[in-house]
Amino acid sequence: MDWENTLAAVREAGRQLLTRSNEEINRVLEAVADETMRQAAFILEANRKDLARMDSASPKYDRLRLTEGRLQEIASGLRQVAALPSPLGRVLKESTLPNGLRLRRVSVPFGVIGVIYEARPNVSFDVFALCLKAGSACVLKGGSDADCSNRAIVAVIRAVLRDMGMDEHIVELLPAGHEETMRLLQADRYIDLLIPRGGRQLIEFVKQHARVPVIETGAGICHTYFDSSGDVVKGAAIIHNAKTRRVSVCNALDCLLVHASRLADLPALCAPLSQSRVLIYADEPALAALTGHYPSTLLQAAVPESYGTEYLDYKMAIKTVSSLEEALEHISRYGSRHSESIVTEDREQASRFLCQVDAACVYHNAPTSFTDGAQFGLGAEIGISTQKLHARGPMALEEITTYKWLIEGDGQVRV
């Protein structure tokens, strides 16, 4: 590809988006939703080529797989984004100075947003829709595992853009090679914001090599702490849902912390997990409590590497703690500041946990599986930010805009 000219074209396409109305943007999104279903066979055939190269036992296989039902959900998601209010042009703050100058802080697009992601072709739709609605062009860098799927998806989107008189460079898919990743990370002349979506290894690589400003998303090492006053029925349901609803997503449970006084209840807490064939790595007290009550083929002794691991599979660790303080220390050491939960009927313990845990989303008597833009009422999301600058938690339309100050005067000069 002609790197410089391509990215320059994307930047110009982003600039031209400023001239498009919200109604025009919504019509494009509706048209892409319709065309996605008309071209379902084309997209699914490309996806089958990607699936044929991947081991079906891999945790990534389900994330890679598209179906007619999933395409219908994607089309519905595109229409939902179209129905959302525009995040642009909102007056965030305004005032008039004593000298008569009128100040307004107004939400505006970033311009060009780059997203690096792994074997999740649905992300191609999500990023395009959210960036378009937020007034930005997007540069997509998908992984080689999903390259056929991504190319088919972007071909469908670009055909709609051309038919509707829009610049097809509003969305650009880069080749899947490592060299293109490095060039994207250095493209600060053309890219305003970079969002990596993937595991810790990908995010650390991006952080180390990027000249473009980065928002970290994706890596989730999530804990649930079952406190001394936790309710077993609630706890069992919360733990099972957090772990097994979708094991390959970043909000899935990786480690259960259990208060030592409640070890006798551990078999009941883990019983639903056995039905889902979850492999448990348990420390010595938890292992003793589960032996004879949990399938031996699914029970192993924990090792140091069992903690601080994002499993993305039907696997999880258990650690016994003697107090809330020990649970907080464990989370501080091993967590990724994504999502953490406490199961307790003690309001004071819950308040301390909610206050002291350093994470984007902290739960009381609810599973971490709720960390999701749609679940929070934000519409679709572009990722879960685990950092503290600009945005934190689910990043939806509001979080992928920035702002500028507009100052209006009538000839005032500064003395």
Coordinates of N, CA, C and O in Angstrom, one line a residue, residues 26-193:
N26 N -26.7 8.9 10.0 CA -27.6 7.8 10.4 C -28.1 7.0 9.2 O -28.3 5.8 9.3
R27 N -28.3 7.7 8.1 CA -28.7 7.0 6.9 C -27.6 6.0 6.4 O -28.0 4.9 6.0
V28 N -26.4 6.4 6.5 CA -25.3 5.5 6.2 C -25.3 4.2 7.1 O -25.2 3.1 6.6
L29 N -25.5 4.4 8.4 CA -25.5 3.3 9.3 C -26.6 2.4 9.0 O -26.5 1.1 9.1
E30 N -27.8 2.9 8.7 CA -28.9 2.1 8.4 C -28.7 1.3 7.1 O -29.0 0.1 7.0
A31 N -28.1 2.0 6.1 CA -27.8 1.3 4.9 C -26.7 0.2 5.1 O -26.9 -0.9 4.4
V32 N -25.7 0.4 5.9 CA -24.7 -0.6 6.2 C -25.4 -1.8 6.8 O -25.1 -3.0 6.5
A33 N -26.3 -1.6 7.8 CA -27.1 -2.6 8.4 C -27.8 -3.5 7.4 O -27.8 -4.7 7.4
D34 N -28.5 -2.8 6.5 CA -29.3 -3.5 5.5 C -28.4 -4.3 4.5 O -28.6 -5.5 4.2
E35 N -27.3 -3.7 4.1 CA -26.4 -4.4 3.2 C -25.6 -5.5 3.8 O -25.3 -6.5 3.2
T36 N -25.4 -5.4 5.1 CA -24.8 -6.5 5.8 C -25.6 -7.8 5.7 O -25.1 -8.9 5.5
M37 N -26.9 -7.7 5.9 CA -27.8 -8.8 5.8 C -27.9 -9.3 4.3 O -28.0 -10.5 4.1
R38 N -27.9 -8.4 3.4 CA -28.0 -8.8 2.0 C -26.7 -9.5 1.6 O -26.7 -10.4 0.7
Q39 N -25.6 -9.2 2.2 CA -24.3 -9.8 1.8 C -23.9 -10.8 2.9 O -22.7 -11.1 3.0
A40 N -24.8 -11.3 3.6 CA -24.5 -12.3 4.7 C -23.7 -13.5 4.2 O -22.7 -13.9 4.8
A41 N -24.1 -14.0 3.0 CA -23.4 -15.2 2.5 C -22.0 -14.9 2.1 O -21.1 -15.7 2.4
F42 N -21.8 -13.7 1.6 CA -20.4 -13.3 1.2 C -19.5 -13.2 2.5 O -18.4 -13.7 2.5
I43 N -20.0 -12.6 3.5 CA -19.3 -12.4 4.7 C -19.0 -13.7 5.4 O -17.9 -14.0 5.9
L44 N -20.0 -14.6 5.5 CA -19.9 -15.8 6.2 C -18.9 -16.8 5.4 O -18.2 -17.5 6.1
E45 N -18.9 -16.7 4.1 CA -17.9 -17.5 3.4 C -16.5 -17.1 3.7 O -15.6 -17.9 3.8
A46 N -16.3 -15.8 3.7 CA -14.9 -15.2 4.1 C -14.6 -15.7 5.5 O -13.4 -16.1 5.8
N47 N -15.6 -15.6 6.4 CA -15.3 -16.1 7.8 C -15.0 -17.5 7.9 O -14.1 -17.9 8.7
R48 N -15.6 -18.4 7.1 CA -15.3 -19.8 7.1 C -13.8 -20.0 6.7 O -13.2 -21.0 7.2
K49 N -13.3 -19.2 5.8 CA -11.9 -19.4 5.4 C -11.0 -19.1 6.6 O -10.0 -19.8 6.8
D50 N -11.3 -18.1 7.4 CA -10.6 -17.8 8.6 C -10.7 -18.9 9.6 O -9.7 -19.4 10.2
L51 N -11.9 -19.4 9.8 CA -12.2 -20.5 10.8 C -11.4 -21.8 10.4 O -10.9 -22.5 11.3
A52 N -11.3 -22.0 9.1 CA -10.6 -23.2 8.7 C -9.1 -23.2 9.1 O -8.5 -24.3 9.2
R53 N -8.5 -22.1 9.3 CA -7.1 -22.0 9.7 C -6.9 -22.0 11.2 O -5.8 -22.0 11.7
M54 N -8.0 -22.0 12.0 CA -7.9 -22.0 13.5 C -8.4 -23.3 14.1 O -9.4 -23.9 13.7
D55 N -7.7 -23.7 15.1 CA -8.1 -24.9 15.9 C -9.4 -24.6 16.6 O -9.6 -23.6 17.3
S56 N -10.4 -25.4 16.4 CA -11.8 -25.2 16.9 C -11.8 -25.3 18.4 O -12.7 -24.8 19.1
A57 N -10.7 -25.8 19.0 CA -10.6 -25.9 20.5 C -10.0 -24.6 21.1 O -10.1 -24.5 22.3
S58 N -9.5 -23.7 20.3 CA -9.0 -22.5 20.8 C -10.0 -21.6 21.4 O -11.1 -21.5 20.8
P59 N -9.7 -20.9 22.5 CA -10.7 -20.0 23.1 C -11.0 -18.8 22.1 O -12.1 -18.2 22.2
K60 N -10.1 -18.6 21.1 CA -10.4 -17.5 20.1 C -11.4 -17.9 19.1 O -11.9 -17.0 18.3
Y61 N -11.7 -19.2 18.9 CA -12.5 -19.7 17.8 C -13.9 -19.1 17.9 O -14.4 -18.6 16.9
D62 N -14.5 -19.0 19.1 CA -15.8 -18.5 19.2 C -15.8 -17.0 19.0 O -16.8 -16.5 18.4
R63 N -14.8 -16.3 19.3 CA -14.7 -14.9 19.1 C -14.6 -14.6 17.6 O -15.1 -13.6 17.1
L64 N -13.9 -15.5 16.9 CA -13.7 -15.4 15.4 C -15.0 -15.7 14.6 O -15.3 -15.1 13.6
R65 N -15.8 -16.6 15.1 CA -16.9 -17.2 14.4 C -18.1 -16.2 14.2 O -18.5 -15.6 15.1
L66 N -18.5 -16.0 12.9 CA -19.7 -15.3 12.6 C -20.8 -16.3 12.2 O -20.5 -17.3 11.6
T67 N -22.0 -15.9 12.5 CA -23.2 -16.8 12.1 C -24.2 -15.8 11.5 O -24.1 -14.6 11.7
E68 N -25.3 -16.4 10.9 CA -26.4 -15.5 10.5 C -27.0 -14.8 11.7 O -27.3 -13.6 11.6
G69 N -27.1 -15.5 12.8 CA -27.7 -14.8 14.0 C -26.8 -13.7 14.5 O -27.3 -12.6 14.9
R70 N -25.5 -13.9 14.5 CA -24.6 -12.9 14.9 C -24.6 -11.7 14.0 O -24.5 -10.5 14.4
L71 N -24.7 -11.9 12.7 CA -24.8 -10.8 11.7 C -26.1 -10.0 12.0 O -26.1 -8.8 11.8
Q72 N -27.2 -10.7 12.3 CA -28.4 -10.0 12.6 C -28.3 -9.1 13.8 O -28.8 -8.0 13.9
E73 N -27.5 -9.6 14.8 CA -27.3 -8.8 16.0 C -26.4 -7.6 15.7 O -26.6 -6.5 16.2
I74 N -25.4 -7.8 14.8 CA -24.6 -6.7 14.4 C -25.4 -5.7 13.6 O -25.2 -4.5 13.9
A75 N -26.3 -6.1 12.7 CA -27.1 -5.2 12.0 C -28.0 -4.4 13.0 O -28.2 -3.2 12.8
S76 N -28.5 -5.1 13.9 CA -29.4 -4.4 15.0 C -28.5 -3.4 15.7 O -29.0 -2.3 16.0
G77 N -27.3 -3.8 16.0 CA -26.4 -2.8 16.7 C -26.1 -1.6 15.9 O -26.1 -0.5 16.5
L78 N -26.0 -1.8 14.6 CA -25.7 -0.6 13.7 C -26.9 0.3 13.8 O -26.8 1.6 13.8
R79 N -28.1 -0.2 13.8 CA -29.3 0.6 13.8 C -29.5 1.3 15.2 O -30.0 2.4 15.3
Q80 N -29.1 0.6 16.2 CA -29.1 1.2 17.6 C -28.2 2.4 17.6 O -28.5 3.4 18.2
V81 N -27.0 2.3 17.1 CA -26.0 3.4 17.0 C -26.7 4.6 16.3 O -26.6 5.7 16.7
A82 N -27.3 4.3 15.1 CA -28.0 5.3 14.4 C -29.0 6.0 15.2 O -29.2 7.2 15.0
A83 N -29.7 5.3 16.1 CA -30.8 5.9 16.8 C -30.3 6.7 18.0 O -31.1 7.5 18.6
L84 N -29.0 6.6 18.4 CA -28.5 7.3 19.5 C -28.4 8.8 19.2 O -28.1 9.2 18.0
P85 N -28.5 9.7 20.2 CA -28.2 11.1 19.9 C -26.8 11.3 19.5 O -25.9 10.6 19.9
S86 N -26.5 12.3 18.7 CA -25.2 12.7 18.3 C -24.4 13.1 19.5 O -24.9 13.9 20.3
P87 N -23.1 12.7 19.6 CA -22.3 13.1 20.7 C -21.6 14.5 20.4 O -20.9 15.0 21.3
L88 N -21.8 15.0 19.2 CA -21.1 16.2 18.8 C -21.9 17.5 19.0 O -23.1 17.5 19.0
G89 N -21.1 18.5 19.2 CA -21.8 19.8 19.3 C -22.4 20.1 20.6 O -23.1 21.1 20.8
R90 N -22.2 19.2 21.6 CA -22.8 19.4 23.0 C -22.0 20.5 23.7 O -20.7 20.5 23.7
V91 N -22.7 21.5 24.3 CA -22.0 22.5 25.1 C -21.7 21.9 26.5 O -22.7 21.7 27.2
L92 N -20.5 21.7 26.8 CA -20.1 21.0 28.0 C -20.0 22.0 29.2 O -20.1 21.7 30.3
K93 N -19.6 23.2 28.8 CA -19.4 24.3 29.8 C -19.5 25.6 29.1 O -19.0 25.7 28.0
E94 N -20.1 26.6 29.7 CA -20.1 27.9 29.1 C -20.1 29.0 30.2 O -20.6 28.8 31.3
S95 N -19.5 30.2 29.9 CA -19.5 31.3 30.8 C -19.2 32.5 30.0 O -18.8 32.5 28.9
T96 N -19.5 33.7 30.6 CA -19.1 35.0 30.1 C -18.2 35.7 31.1 O -18.5 35.8 32.2
L97 N -17.0 36.1 30.6 CA -16.1 36.7 31.4 C -16.5 38.2 31.7 O -17.3 38.8 31.0
P98 N -15.9 38.8 32.8 CA -16.2 40.2 33.1 C -16.0 41.1 31.9 O -16.6 42.2 31.8
N99 N -15.0 40.8 31.0 CA -14.7 41.7 29.9 C -15.7 41.4 28.7 O -15.5 42.0 27.7
G100 N -16.6 40.5 28.9 CA -17.6 40.3 27.9 C -17.3 39.1 26.9 O -18.2 38.8 26.1
L101 N -16.2 38.5 27.0 CA -15.9 37.4 26.2 C -16.8 36.2 26.6 O -16.9 35.9 27.8
R102 N -17.4 35.6 25.6 CA -18.2 34.4 25.8 C -17.4 33.1 25.5 O -16.9 33.0 24.4
L103 N -17.4 32.2 26.5 CA -16.6 31.0 26.4 C -17.6 29.8 26.3 O -18.5 29.7 27.1
R104 N -17.3 28.9 25.4 CA -18.1 27.6 25.4 C -17.1 26.5 25.1 O -16.2 26.6 24.3
R105 N -17.3 25.4 25.9 CA -16.5 24.2 25.7 C -17.4 23.2 25.0 O -18.5 22.8 25.6
V106 N -17.1 22.8 23.8 CA -18.0 22.0 22.9 C -17.4 20.7 22.5 O -16.2 20.6 22.2
S107 N -18.2 19.6 22.5 CA -17.7 18.3 22.1 C -17.5 18.3 20.6 O -18.3 18.7 19.8
V108 N -16.3 17.7 20.1 CA -15.9 17.6 18.7 C -15.3 16.3 18.5 O -14.9 15.5 19.4
P109 N -15.1 15.9 17.2 CA -14.5 14.6 16.9 C -13.0 14.6 17.2 O -12.4 15.7 17.2
F110 N -12.4 13.4 17.4 CA -10.9 13.3 17.4 C -10.3 13.6 16.0 O -9.3 14.2 15.9
G111 N -11.0 13.1 15.0 CA -10.4 13.2 13.6 C -10.2 11.9 13.0 O -11.0 11.4 12.1
V112 N -9.1 11.2 13.4 CA -8.8 9.8 12.9 C -8.5 9.0 14.1 O -7.6 9.3 14.9
I113 N -9.2 7.9 14.3 CA -9.0 6.9 15.4 C -8.5 5.6 14.8 O -9.1 5.1 13.9
G114 N -7.4 5.1 15.3 CA -6.8 3.8 14.9 C -7.1 2.8 16.0 O -7.0 3.1 17.1
V115 N -7.5 1.6 15.5 CA -7.8 0.5 16.4 C -7.1 -0.7 16.0 O -7.2 -1.2 14.8
I116 N -6.3 -1.3 16.9 CA -5.6 -2.6 16.7 C -6.4 -3.7 17.5 O -6.6 -3.5 18.7
Y117 N -6.7 -4.7 16.8 CA -7.5 -5.8 17.5 C -7.2 -7.1 16.9 O -6.5 -7.3 15.9
E118 N -7.6 -8.2 17.7 CA -7.2 -9.5 17.3 C -8.4 -10.2 16.6 O -9.1 -9.6 15.8
A119 N -8.6 -11.5 16.9 CA -9.5 -12.3 16.1 C -11.0 -12.1 16.4 O -11.7 -13.0 16.8
R120 N -11.5 -10.8 16.2 CA -12.8 -10.5 16.5 C -13.4 -9.6 15.4 O -13.4 -8.4 15.4
P121 N -13.9 -10.3 14.3 CA -14.3 -9.5 13.1 C -15.5 -8.5 13.4 O -15.7 -7.5 12.7
N122 N -16.3 -8.8 14.5 CA -17.4 -7.9 14.8 C -16.9 -6.5 15.2 O -17.6 -5.5 15.0
V123 N -15.6 -6.5 15.6 CA -15.0 -5.2 16.0 C -15.0 -4.3 14.8 O -15.1 -3.0 14.9
S124 N -14.8 -4.8 13.6 CA -14.7 -4.0 12.4 C -16.0 -3.2 12.2 O -16.0 -2.0 11.9
F125 N -17.1 -3.8 12.4 CA -18.4 -3.1 12.4 C -18.5 -2.1 13.5 O -19.0 -1.0 13.3
D126 N -18.2 -2.6 14.8 CA -18.4 -1.7 15.9 C -17.6 -0.4 15.8 O -18.1 0.7 16.1
V127 N -16.3 -0.6 15.4 CA -15.4 0.6 15.4 C -15.9 1.6 14.3 O -16.0 2.8 14.5
F128 N -16.2 1.0 13.1 CA -16.7 1.9 12.0 C -18.0 2.7 12.5 O -18.0 3.9 12.3
A129 N -18.9 2.0 13.1 CA -20.2 2.6 13.4 C -20.0 3.7 14.5 O -20.5 4.8 14.3
L130 N -19.2 3.4 15.5 CA -19.0 4.4 16.6 C -18.2 5.5 16.1 O -18.5 6.7 16.4
C131 N -17.1 5.3 15.4 CA -16.3 6.4 14.9 C -17.1 7.3 13.9 O -17.0 8.5 14.0
L132 N -17.9 6.7 13.0 CA -18.7 7.5 12.1 C -19.7 8.4 12.8 O -19.8 9.6 12.6
K133 N -20.4 7.8 13.8 CA -21.4 8.5 14.6 C -20.7 9.6 15.4 O -21.3 10.7 15.6
A134 N -19.4 9.4 15.8 CA -18.7 10.4 16.6 C -17.9 11.3 15.7 O -17.1 12.1 16.2
G135 N -18.1 11.2 14.4 CA -17.5 12.2 13.4 C -16.0 11.9 13.1 O -15.4 12.8 12.5
S136 N -15.5 10.7 13.3 CA -14.1 10.4 13.0 C -14.0 9.4 12.0 O -14.8 8.4 11.9
A137 N -12.9 9.5 11.2 CA -12.5 8.4 10.3 C -11.8 7.4 11.1 O -11.4 7.7 12.2
C138 N -11.7 6.1 10.6 CA -11.0 5.1 11.4 C -10.1 4.3 10.6 O -10.3 4.0 9.4
V139 N -9.0 3.9 11.2 CA -8.0 3.0 10.6 C -8.0 1.7 11.4 O -7.8 1.7 12.6
L140 N -8.3 0.6 10.7 CA -8.5 -0.7 11.4 C -7.2 -1.5 11.1 O -6.7 -1.6 10.0
K141 N -6.7 -2.1 12.2 CA -5.6 -3.1 12.0 C -6.0 -4.4 12.7 O -5.7 -4.5 13.9
G142 N -6.6 -5.3 12.0 CA -7.0 -6.5 12.5 C -5.9 -7.5 12.5 O -4.9 -7.4 11.8
G143 N -6.1 -8.6 13.2 CA -5.1 -9.7 13.2 C -5.2 -10.6 12.0 O -6.3 -10.6 11.3
S144 N -4.2 -11.3 11.7 CA -4.2 -12.2 10.5 C -5.2 -13.3 10.6 O -5.7 -13.8 9.6
D145 N -5.6 -13.7 11.9 CA -6.6 -14.8 12.1 C -7.9 -14.4 11.4 O -8.7 -15.3 11.0
A146 N -8.3 -13.1 11.4 CA -9.6 -12.7 10.9 C -9.5 -11.9 9.7 O -10.4 -11.2 9.3
D147 N -8.4 -12.0 8.9 CA -8.1 -11.1 7.8 C -9.2 -11.2 6.7 O -9.7 -10.2 6.1
C148 N -9.6 -12.4 6.3 CA -10.6 -12.6 5.3 C -11.9 -12.0 5.7 O -12.6 -11.3 4.9
S149 N -12.3 -12.3 6.9 CA -13.6 -11.7 7.4 C -13.5 -10.2 7.4 O -14.5 -9.5 7.0
N150 N -12.4 -9.6 7.9 CA -12.3 -8.2 8.0 C -12.4 -7.5 6.6 O -13.0 -6.5 6.4
R151 N -11.7 -8.1 5.6 CA -11.7 -7.6 4.3 C -13.1 -7.6 3.7 O -13.5 -6.7 3.0
A152 N -13.8 -8.7 3.9 CA -15.2 -8.8 3.4 C -16.1 -7.7 4.0 O -16.9 -7.1 3.3
I153 N -16.0 -7.6 5.3 CA -16.8 -6.6 6.1 C -16.5 -5.2 5.6 O -17.4 -4.4 5.3
V154 N -15.2 -4.8 5.4 CA -14.9 -3.5 5.0 C -15.3 -3.2 3.5 O -15.7 -2.1 3.2
A155 N -15.2 -4.3 2.7 CA -15.7 -4.2 1.3 C -17.2 -3.8 1.3 O -17.6 -3.0 0.5
V156 N -18.0 -4.4 2.1 CA -19.4 -4.1 2.2 C -19.6 -2.7 2.7 O -20.4 -2.0 2.1
I157 N -18.9 -2.3 3.7 CA -19.1 -0.9 4.2 C -18.7 0.1 3.2 O -19.4 1.1 2.9
R158 N -17.6 -0.1 2.5 CA -17.1 0.9 1.5 C -18.0 1.0 0.3 O -18.2 2.0 -0.3
A159 N -18.6 -0.2 -0.1 CA -19.6 -0.1 -1.2 C -20.8 0.8 -0.8 O -21.2 1.6 -1.7
V160 N -21.2 0.7 0.4 CA -22.3 1.6 0.9 C -21.9 3.0 0.9 O -22.6 3.9 0.4
L161 N -20.7 3.3 1.4 CA -20.2 4.7 1.4 C -20.2 5.3 0.0 O -20.6 6.4 -0.2
R162 N -19.6 4.5 -1.0 CA -19.6 5.0 -2.3 C -21.0 5.3 -2.9 O -21.2 6.3 -3.5
D163 N -21.9 4.3 -2.7 CA -23.3 4.5 -3.2 C -24.0 5.7 -2.6 O -24.8 6.3 -3.3
M164 N -23.6 6.1 -1.4 CA -24.2 7.2 -0.7 C -23.4 8.5 -0.8 O -23.7 9.5 -0.2
G165 N -22.4 8.5 -1.8 CA -21.7 9.7 -2.0 C -20.7 10.1 -0.9 O -20.4 11.3 -0.8
M166 N -20.3 9.2 -0.1 CA -19.3 9.4 1.0 C -18.0 8.9 0.6 O -17.8 8.0 -0.2
D167 N -17.0 9.5 1.2 CA -15.6 9.1 0.9 C -15.3 7.7 1.5 O -15.5 7.5 2.7
E168 N -14.9 6.7 0.7 CA -14.7 5.4 1.2 C -13.5 5.3 2.2 O -13.3 4.4 3.0
H169 N -12.6 6.4 2.2 CA -11.5 6.4 3.1 C -11.9 6.7 4.5 O -11.1 6.8 5.4
I170 N -13.2 6.9 4.8 CA -13.7 7.1 6.1 C -13.3 5.8 7.0 O -13.1 5.9 8.2
V171 N -13.2 4.7 6.3 CA -12.7 3.5 7.0 C -11.6 2.9 6.1 O -11.8 2.7 4.9
E172 N -10.5 2.6 6.7 CA -9.4 2.0 6.1 C -8.9 0.7 6.8 O -8.7 0.8 8.0
L173 N -8.8 -0.4 6.1 CA -8.2 -1.6 6.8 C -6.8 -1.8 6.3 O -6.6 -2.0 5.1
L174 N -5.9 -1.9 7.2 CA -4.5 -2.1 6.9 C -4.2 -3.5 6.7 O -4.9 -4.4 7.1
P175 N -3.1 -3.9 5.9 CA -2.7 -5.3 5.8 C -2.4 -5.8 7.2 O -2.1 -5.1 8.2
A176 N -2.5 -7.2 7.3 CA -2.4 -7.8 8.6 C -1.0 -8.0 9.1 O -0.8 -8.6 10.2
G177 N 0.0 -7.5 8.4 CA 1.4 -7.8 8.8 C 1.9 -7.0 10.0 O 1.4 -6.0 10.3
H178 N 3.0 -7.5 10.5 CA 3.7 -6.9 11.7 C 4.2 -5.5 11.3 O 4.2 -4.5 12.1
E179 N 4.8 -5.4 10.1 CA 5.3 -4.1 9.7 C 4.3 -3.0 9.7 O 4.6 -1.8 10.1
E180 N 3.1 -3.3 9.3 CA 2.0 -2.3 9.2 C 1.6 -1.9 10.7 O 1.3 -0.7 10.9
T181 N 1.7 -2.8 11.6 CA 1.4 -2.4 13.0 C 2.4 -1.4 13.5 O 2.1 -0.4 14.1
M182 N 3.7 -1.6 13.2 CA 4.7 -0.7 13.7 C 4.6 0.7 13.0 O 4.7 1.7 13.7
R183 N 4.2 0.7 11.8 CA 4.1 2.0 11.1 C 2.9 2.7 11.6 O 2.9 4.0 11.8
L184 N 1.8 2.0 11.9 CA 0.6 2.6 12.5 C 1.0 3.3 13.9 O 0.5 4.4 14.2
L185 N 1.7 2.6 14.7 CA 2.1 3.1 16.0 C 2.9 4.3 15.9 O 2.9 5.1 16.9
Q186 N 3.6 4.5 14.8 CA 4.4 5.7 14.7 C 3.8 6.8 13.9 O 4.4 7.9 13.7
A187 N 2.5 6.6 13.4 CA 1.9 7.6 12.5 C 1.2 8.7 13.2 O 0.0 9.0 13.0
D188 N 1.9 9.4 14.0 CA 1.3 10.5 14.8 C 1.0 11.7 13.9 O 0.2 12.6 14.4
R189 N 1.5 11.8 12.7 CA 1.1 12.9 11.8 C -0.4 12.7 11.3 O -1.0 13.7 10.9
Y190 N -0.8 11.4 11.3 CA -2.1 11.1 10.7 C -3.2 10.6 11.7 O -4.4 10.8 11.4
I191 N -2.7 10.0 12.8 CA -3.7 9.3 13.7 C -3.7 10.1 15.0 O -2.7 10.5 15.6
D192 N -4.9 10.5 15.4 CA -5.1 11.3 16.6 C -5.2 10.5 17.9 O -4.8 10.9 19.0
L193 N -5.7 9.3 17.8 CA -5.9 8.4 19.0 C -5.8 7.0 18.5 O -6.3 6.6 17.5

